[in-house]
Amino acid sequence: MSKFLMISPFRLVGQLESFVMKDGIKIKYLRMRVGSREFLIEISEELKVYLDTHLSPKDWLEVQGTRETKGKMAIFKLKAETIKILTQPQESGVMIIPEKASKKKILVCKKARCWDQGGRILYQQIKTKLVDRGLENQVEIRLTGCLKQCKKGPNVVVLPDKIQYNQVSIGQVDNLLKKHYT
């Protein structure tokens, strides 16, 4: 499953190098130096307002957020959720916190094609069946972005098994839950 997307939390402590701008006027990324490495970190709209007035190059920062890793090449993207200015210089550091292997999730594609091909009804059916089986506290159901199998929708990924299912119908939900979570 080379197109699989894995998300894990991260924490970086380092110095702000610069901002990467979009269209020359909007902040798109932070360039941050952590030890001898440099990271590009995508910034949410909410954080951009804060950054305009509070940060300058060489400020020490603690940035926390999510790391999205795609495929076998382990290409990753960092997205900031919180940015904290540190008043005193800190020791640089990177911490990637892997998700626990026992974390049980069902990811349902929410992109238009999957959603229109039954994804919306499938999502509701899975939620209902999790409650019926008493699994709502053990298995998290999440909507996710495109799983790159649009013609075979609706698409579902079952974690921690990392198995992707295509053309899932509501009639298959009981068997899917039984197979992975009982």
PDB file of C-alpha atoms in Angstrom:
ATOM      1  CA  MET A   1       0.000   0.000   0.000  1.00  0.00           C
ATOM      2  CA  SER A   2       2.530   2.568  -1.156  1.00  0.00           C
ATOM      3  CA  LYS A   3       0.040   5.425  -1.153  1.00  0.00           C
ATOM      4  CA  PHE A   4      -0.779   4.985   2.541  1.00  0.00           C
ATOM      5  CA  LEU A   5      -0.731   8.118   4.675  1.00  0.00           C
ATOM      6  CA  MET A   6       0.500   7.932   8.280  1.00  0.00           C
ATOM      7  CA  ILE A   7       0.003  10.830  10.671  1.00  0.00           C
ATOM      8  CA  SER A   8       1.975  11.283  13.891  1.00  0.00           C
ATOM      9  CA  PRO A   9       2.568  14.206  16.255  1.00  0.00           C
ATOM     10  CA  PHE A  10       5.868  16.091  16.292  1.00  0.00           C
ATOM     11  CA  ARG A  11       7.661  18.646  18.459  1.00  0.00           C
ATOM     12  CA  LEU A  12      10.559  20.813  17.240  1.00  0.00           C
ATOM     13  CA  VAL A  13      12.714  23.192  19.268  1.00  0.00           C
ATOM     14  CA  GLY A  14      14.966  25.479  17.260  1.00  0.00           C
ATOM     15  CA  GLN A  15      15.480  28.897  15.712  1.00  0.00           C
ATOM     16  CA  LEU A  16      13.341  30.598  13.115  1.00  0.00           C
ATOM     17  CA  GLU A  17      15.352  31.139   9.936  1.00  0.00           C
ATOM     18  CA  SER A  18      12.766  32.880   7.770  1.00  0.00           C
ATOM     19  CA  PHE A  19       9.270  32.775   6.355  1.00  0.00           C
ATOM     20  CA  VAL A  20       8.413  31.277   2.966  1.00  0.00           C
ATOM     21  CA  MET A  21       5.873  33.502   1.289  1.00  0.00           C
ATOM     22  CA  LYS A  22       3.054  32.723  -1.128  1.00  0.00           C
ATOM     23  CA  ASP A  23       2.380  35.315  -3.825  1.00  0.00           C
ATOM     24  CA  GLY A  24       4.961  37.508  -2.098  1.00  0.00           C
ATOM     25  CA  ILE A  25       2.541  38.631   0.625  1.00  0.00           C
ATOM     26  CA  LYS A  26       1.198  35.648   2.586  1.00  0.00           C
ATOM     27  CA  ILE A  27       3.188  33.439   4.934  1.00  0.00           C
ATOM     28  CA  LYS A  28       2.990  29.827   3.761  1.00  0.00           C
ATOM     29  CA  TYR A  29       5.781  28.103   5.727  1.00  0.00           C
ATOM     30  CA  LEU A  30       8.273  28.683   8.512  1.00  0.00           C
ATOM     31  CA  ARG A  31      11.890  27.781   7.796  1.00  0.00           C
ATOM     32  CA  MET A  32      13.259  26.540  11.095  1.00  0.00           C
ATOM     33  CA  ARG A  33      16.785  25.449  12.021  1.00  0.00           C
ATOM     34  CA  VAL A  34      17.004  22.538  14.453  1.00  0.00           C
ATOM     35  CA  GLY A  35      20.634  21.672  15.096  1.00  0.00           C
ATOM     36  CA  SER A  36      22.221  21.198  11.671  1.00  0.00           C
ATOM     37  CA  ARG A  37      18.896  20.449   9.941  1.00  0.00           C
ATOM     38  CA  GLU A  38      16.378  22.793   8.404  1.00  0.00           C
ATOM     39  CA  PHE A  39      12.637  22.131   8.338  1.00  0.00           C
ATOM     40  CA  LEU A  40       9.775  23.684   6.375  1.00  0.00           C
ATOM     41  CA  ILE A  41       6.609  23.798   8.458  1.00  0.00           C
ATOM     42  CA  GLU A  42       3.210  24.603   6.967  1.00  0.00           C
ATOM     43  CA  ILE A  43       1.230  27.188   8.913  1.00  0.00           C
ATOM     44  CA  SER A  44      -2.545  27.278   9.459  1.00  0.00           C
ATOM     45  CA  GLU A  45      -4.539  30.444   8.730  1.00  0.00           C
ATOM     46  CA  GLU A  46      -5.116  31.025  12.456  1.00  0.00           C
ATOM     47  CA  LEU A  47      -1.391  30.926  13.205  1.00  0.00           C
ATOM     48  CA  LYS A  48      -0.493  33.220  10.287  1.00  0.00           C
ATOM     49  CA  VAL A  49      -2.212  36.165  11.966  1.00  0.00           C
ATOM     50  CA  TYR A  50      -0.173  35.567  15.113  1.00  0.00           C
ATOM     51  CA  LEU A  51       3.098  35.187  13.203  1.00  0.00           C
ATOM     52  CA  ASP A  52       2.847  38.509  11.374  1.00  0.00           C
ATOM     53  CA  THR A  53       3.180  40.482  14.580  1.00  0.00           C
ATOM     54  CA  HIS A  54       5.113  38.282  16.983  1.00  0.00           C
ATOM     55  CA  LEU A  55       7.994  36.475  15.279  1.00  0.00           C
ATOM     56  CA  SER A  56      11.286  37.492  13.771  1.00  0.00           C
ATOM     57  CA  PRO A  57      14.273  35.505  12.459  1.00  0.00           C
ATOM     58  CA  LYS A  58      16.564  33.978  15.101  1.00  0.00           C
ATOM     59  CA  ASP A  59      13.688  33.698  17.647  1.00  0.00           C
ATOM     60  CA  TRP A  60      13.765  30.415  19.551  1.00  0.00           C
ATOM     61  CA  LEU A  61      10.563  28.452  19.014  1.00  0.00           C
ATOM     62  CA  GLU A  62       8.814  25.324  20.124  1.00  0.00           C
ATOM     63  CA  VAL A  63       6.540  24.088  17.331  1.00  0.00           C
ATOM     64  CA  GLN A  64       4.108  21.221  17.760  1.00  0.00           C
ATOM     65  CA  GLY A  65       1.823  19.716  15.168  1.00  0.00           C
ATOM     66  CA  THR A  66       1.302  16.767  12.874  1.00  0.00           C
ATOM     67  CA  ARG A  67       3.697  14.975  10.560  1.00  0.00           C
ATOM     68  CA  GLU A  68       2.141  13.339   7.501  1.00  0.00           C
ATOM     69  CA  THR A  69       4.280  10.575   6.014  1.00  0.00           C
ATOM     70  CA  LYS A  70       3.383   9.196   2.580  1.00  0.00           C
ATOM     71  CA  GLY A  71       4.402   5.954   0.954  1.00  0.00           C
ATOM     72  CA  LYS A  72       7.554   3.887   1.006  1.00  0.00           C
ATOM     73  CA  MET A  73       9.838   6.849   0.401  1.00  0.00           C
ATOM     74  CA  ALA A  74       8.785   8.313   3.770  1.00  0.00           C
ATOM     75  CA  ILE A  75       8.281  11.766   2.293  1.00  0.00           C
ATOM     76  CA  PHE A  76       6.783  13.867   5.039  1.00  0.00           C
ATOM     77  CA  LYS A  77       5.034  17.190   5.536  1.00  0.00           C
ATOM     78  CA  LEU A  78       4.943  19.099   8.823  1.00  0.00           C
ATOM     79  CA  LYS A  79       1.882  21.141   9.812  1.00  0.00           C
ATOM     80  CA  ALA A  80       2.070  23.421  12.845  1.00  0.00           C
ATOM     81  CA  GLU A  81      -0.754  23.411  15.378  1.00  0.00           C
ATOM     82  CA  THR A  82       0.955  25.465  18.096  1.00  0.00           C
ATOM     83  CA  ILE A  83       3.939  27.800  18.074  1.00  0.00           C
ATOM     84  CA  LYS A  84       5.481  29.034  21.290  1.00  0.00           C
ATOM     85  CA  ILE A  85       8.211  31.674  21.494  1.00  0.00           C
ATOM     86  CA  LEU A  86      10.899  30.608  23.953  1.00  0.00           C
ATOM     87  CA  THR A  87      12.381  33.446  25.984  1.00  0.00           C
ATOM     88  CA  GLN A  88      15.736  31.793  26.583  1.00  0.00           C
ATOM     89  CA  PRO A  89      17.830  29.830  24.101  1.00  0.00           C
ATOM     90  CA  GLN A  90      17.096  26.120  24.287  1.00  0.00           C
ATOM     91  CA  GLU A  91      18.855  23.012  23.170  1.00  0.00           C
ATOM     92  CA  SER A  92      17.652  22.193  19.671  1.00  0.00           C
ATOM     93  CA  GLY A  93      15.710  19.004  19.279  1.00  0.00           C
ATOM     94  CA  VAL A  94      13.303  16.973  17.205  1.00  0.00           C
ATOM     95  CA  MET A  95      10.760  14.583  18.615  1.00  0.00           C
ATOM     96  CA  ILE A  96       8.510  12.525  16.376  1.00  0.00           C
ATOM     97  CA  ILE A  97       5.981  10.724  18.488  1.00  0.00           C
ATOM     98  CA  PRO A  98       4.864   7.562  16.700  1.00  0.00           C
ATOM     99  CA  GLU A  99       1.247   6.581  17.096  1.00  0.00           C
ATOM    100  CA  LYS A 100       0.742   3.519  19.226  1.00  0.00           C
ATOM    101  CA  ALA A 101       0.394   0.427  17.083  1.00  0.00           C
ATOM    102  CA  SER A 102      -2.670  -0.553  19.082  1.00  0.00           C
ATOM    103  CA  LYS A 103      -4.528   2.634  18.114  1.00  0.00           C
ATOM    104  CA  LYS A 104      -7.628   1.429  16.315  1.00  0.00           C
ATOM    105  CA  LYS A 105      -9.054   3.645  13.599  1.00  0.00           C
ATOM    106  CA  ILE A 106     -11.192   3.466  10.517  1.00  0.00           C
ATOM    107  CA  LEU A 107     -10.465   6.126   7.911  1.00  0.00           C
ATOM    108  CA  VAL A 108     -13.208   6.926   5.403  1.00  0.00           C
ATOM    109  CA  CYS A 109     -12.382   9.032   2.341  1.00  0.00           C
ATOM    110  CA  LYS A 110     -14.414  12.242   2.303  1.00  0.00           C
ATOM    111  CA  LYS A 111     -13.436  13.505  -1.133  1.00  0.00           C
ATOM    112  CA  ALA A 112     -16.329  14.242  -3.489  1.00  0.00           C
ATOM    113  CA  ARG A 113     -16.158  11.136  -5.652  1.00  0.00           C
ATOM    114  CA  CYS A 114     -16.028   8.665  -2.734  1.00  0.00           C
ATOM    115  CA  TRP A 115     -18.599  10.674  -0.802  1.00  0.00           C
ATOM    116  CA  ASP A 116     -20.994  10.684  -3.765  1.00  0.00           C
ATOM    117  CA  GLN A 117     -20.493   6.955  -4.393  1.00  0.00           C
ATOM    118  CA  GLY A 118     -21.818   6.093  -0.929  1.00  0.00           C
ATOM    119  CA  GLY A 119     -19.093   7.331   1.422  1.00  0.00           C
ATOM    120  CA  ARG A 120     -21.489   9.523   3.400  1.00  0.00           C
ATOM    121  CA  ILE A 121     -23.905   6.637   4.078  1.00  0.00           C
ATOM    122  CA  LEU A 122     -20.997   4.262   4.736  1.00  0.00           C
ATOM    123  CA  TYR A 123     -19.510   6.653   7.329  1.00  0.00           C
ATOM    124  CA  GLN A 124     -22.849   6.863   9.162  1.00  0.00           C
ATOM    125  CA  GLN A 125     -23.305   3.070   9.003  1.00  0.00           C
ATOM    126  CA  ILE A 126     -19.847   2.436  10.481  1.00  0.00           C
ATOM    127  CA  LYS A 127     -20.531   4.911  13.305  1.00  0.00           C
ATOM    128  CA  THR A 128     -23.854   3.215  14.062  1.00  0.00           C
ATOM    129  CA  LYS A 129     -22.361  -0.291  13.995  1.00  0.00           C
ATOM    130  CA  LEU A 130     -19.486   0.742  16.294  1.00  0.00           C
ATOM    131  CA  VAL A 131     -22.034   1.965  18.843  1.00  0.00           C
ATOM    132  CA  ASP A 132     -24.182  -1.171  18.404  1.00  0.00           C
ATOM    133  CA  ARG A 133     -21.142  -3.371  19.115  1.00  0.00           C
ATOM    134  CA  GLY A 134     -19.912  -1.206  22.026  1.00  0.00           C
ATOM    135  CA  LEU A 135     -16.723  -0.316  20.145  1.00  0.00           C
ATOM    136  CA  GLU A 136     -17.203   3.466  19.967  1.00  0.00           C
ATOM    137  CA  ASN A 137     -14.567   4.026  22.702  1.00  0.00           C
ATOM    138  CA  GLN A 138     -12.038   1.535  21.293  1.00  0.00           C
ATOM    139  CA  VAL A 139     -12.225   2.347  17.576  1.00  0.00           C
ATOM    140  CA  GLU A 140     -12.070   5.901  16.255  1.00  0.00           C
ATOM    141  CA  ILE A 141     -13.712   6.696  12.930  1.00  0.00           C
ATOM    142  CA  ARG A 142     -12.192   9.581  10.971  1.00  0.00           C
ATOM    143  CA  LEU A 143     -12.774  11.258   7.668  1.00  0.00           C
ATOM    144  CA  THR A 144      -9.634  11.499   5.584  1.00  0.00           C
ATOM    145  CA  GLY A 145      -8.437  13.099   2.385  1.00  0.00           C
ATOM    146  CA  CYS A 146      -8.072  11.362  -0.951  1.00  0.00           C
ATOM    147  CA  LEU A 147      -6.755   7.797  -0.844  1.00  0.00           C
ATOM    148  CA  LYS A 148      -5.890   7.905  -4.572  1.00  0.00           C
ATOM    149  CA  GLN A 149      -8.407   5.221  -5.548  1.00  0.00           C
ATOM    150  CA  CYS A 150     -11.236   7.529  -6.664  1.00  0.00           C
ATOM    151  CA  LYS A 151     -12.637   5.202  -9.338  1.00  0.00           C
ATOM    152  CA  LYS A 152     -12.959   2.433  -6.739  1.00  0.00           C
ATOM    153  CA  GLY A 153     -14.832   4.434  -4.075  1.00  0.00           C
ATOM    154  CA  PRO A 154     -15.951   4.561  -1.425  1.00  0.00           C
ATOM    155  CA  ASN A 155     -12.560   3.802   0.107  1.00  0.00           C
ATOM    156  CA  VAL A 156     -11.747   2.839   3.693  1.00  0.00           C
ATOM    157  CA  VAL A 157      -8.479   2.181   5.569  1.00  0.00           C
ATOM    158  CA  VAL A 158      -8.468   0.030   8.715  1.00  0.00           C
ATOM    159  CA  LEU A 159      -5.754   0.701  11.312  1.00  0.00           C
ATOM    160  CA  PRO A 160      -3.582  -0.593  12.878  1.00  0.00           C
ATOM    161  CA  ASP A 161      -3.713  -3.298  10.187  1.00  0.00           C
ATOM    162  CA  LYS A 162      -3.097  -0.720   7.436  1.00  0.00           C
ATOM    163  CA  ILE A 163      -5.487  -2.430   5.043  1.00  0.00           C
ATOM    164  CA  GLN A 164      -7.288  -0.417   2.397  1.00  0.00           C
ATOM    165  CA  TYR A 165     -10.687  -1.516   1.114  1.00  0.00           C
ATOM    166  CA  ASN A 166     -12.273  -0.254  -2.093  1.00  0.00           C
ATOM    167  CA  GLN A 167     -15.901  -0.131  -3.215  1.00  0.00           C
ATOM    168  CA  VAL A 168     -17.080  -0.770   0.336  1.00  0.00           C
ATOM    169  CA  SER A 169     -20.846  -1.142   0.685  1.00  0.00           C
ATOM    170  CA  ILE A 170     -22.907  -0.744   3.852  1.00  0.00           C
ATOM    171  CA  GLY A 171     -23.622  -4.475   3.680  1.00  0.00           C
ATOM    172  CA  GLN A 172     -19.901  -5.175   4.233  1.00  0.00           C
ATOM    173  CA  VAL A 173     -19.577  -3.140   7.446  1.00  0.00           C
ATOM    174  CA  ASP A 174     -20.464  -6.001   9.839  1.00  0.00           C
ATOM    175  CA  ASN A 175     -17.888  -8.328   8.276  1.00  0.00           C
ATOM    176  CA  LEU A 176     -15.242  -5.597   8.220  1.00  0.00           C
ATOM    177  CA  LEU A 177     -15.713  -4.838  11.940  1.00  0.00           C
ATOM    178  CA  LYS A 178     -15.834  -8.533  12.813  1.00  0.00           C
ATOM    179  CA  LYS A 179     -12.633  -9.244  10.874  1.00  0.00           C
ATOM    180  CA  HIS A 180     -10.569  -6.446  12.439  1.00  0.00           C
ATOM    181  CA  TYR A 181     -12.005  -5.649  15.854  1.00  0.00           C
ATOM    182  CA  THR A 182     -13.322  -8.828  17.484  1.00  0.00           C
TER     183      THR A 182
END
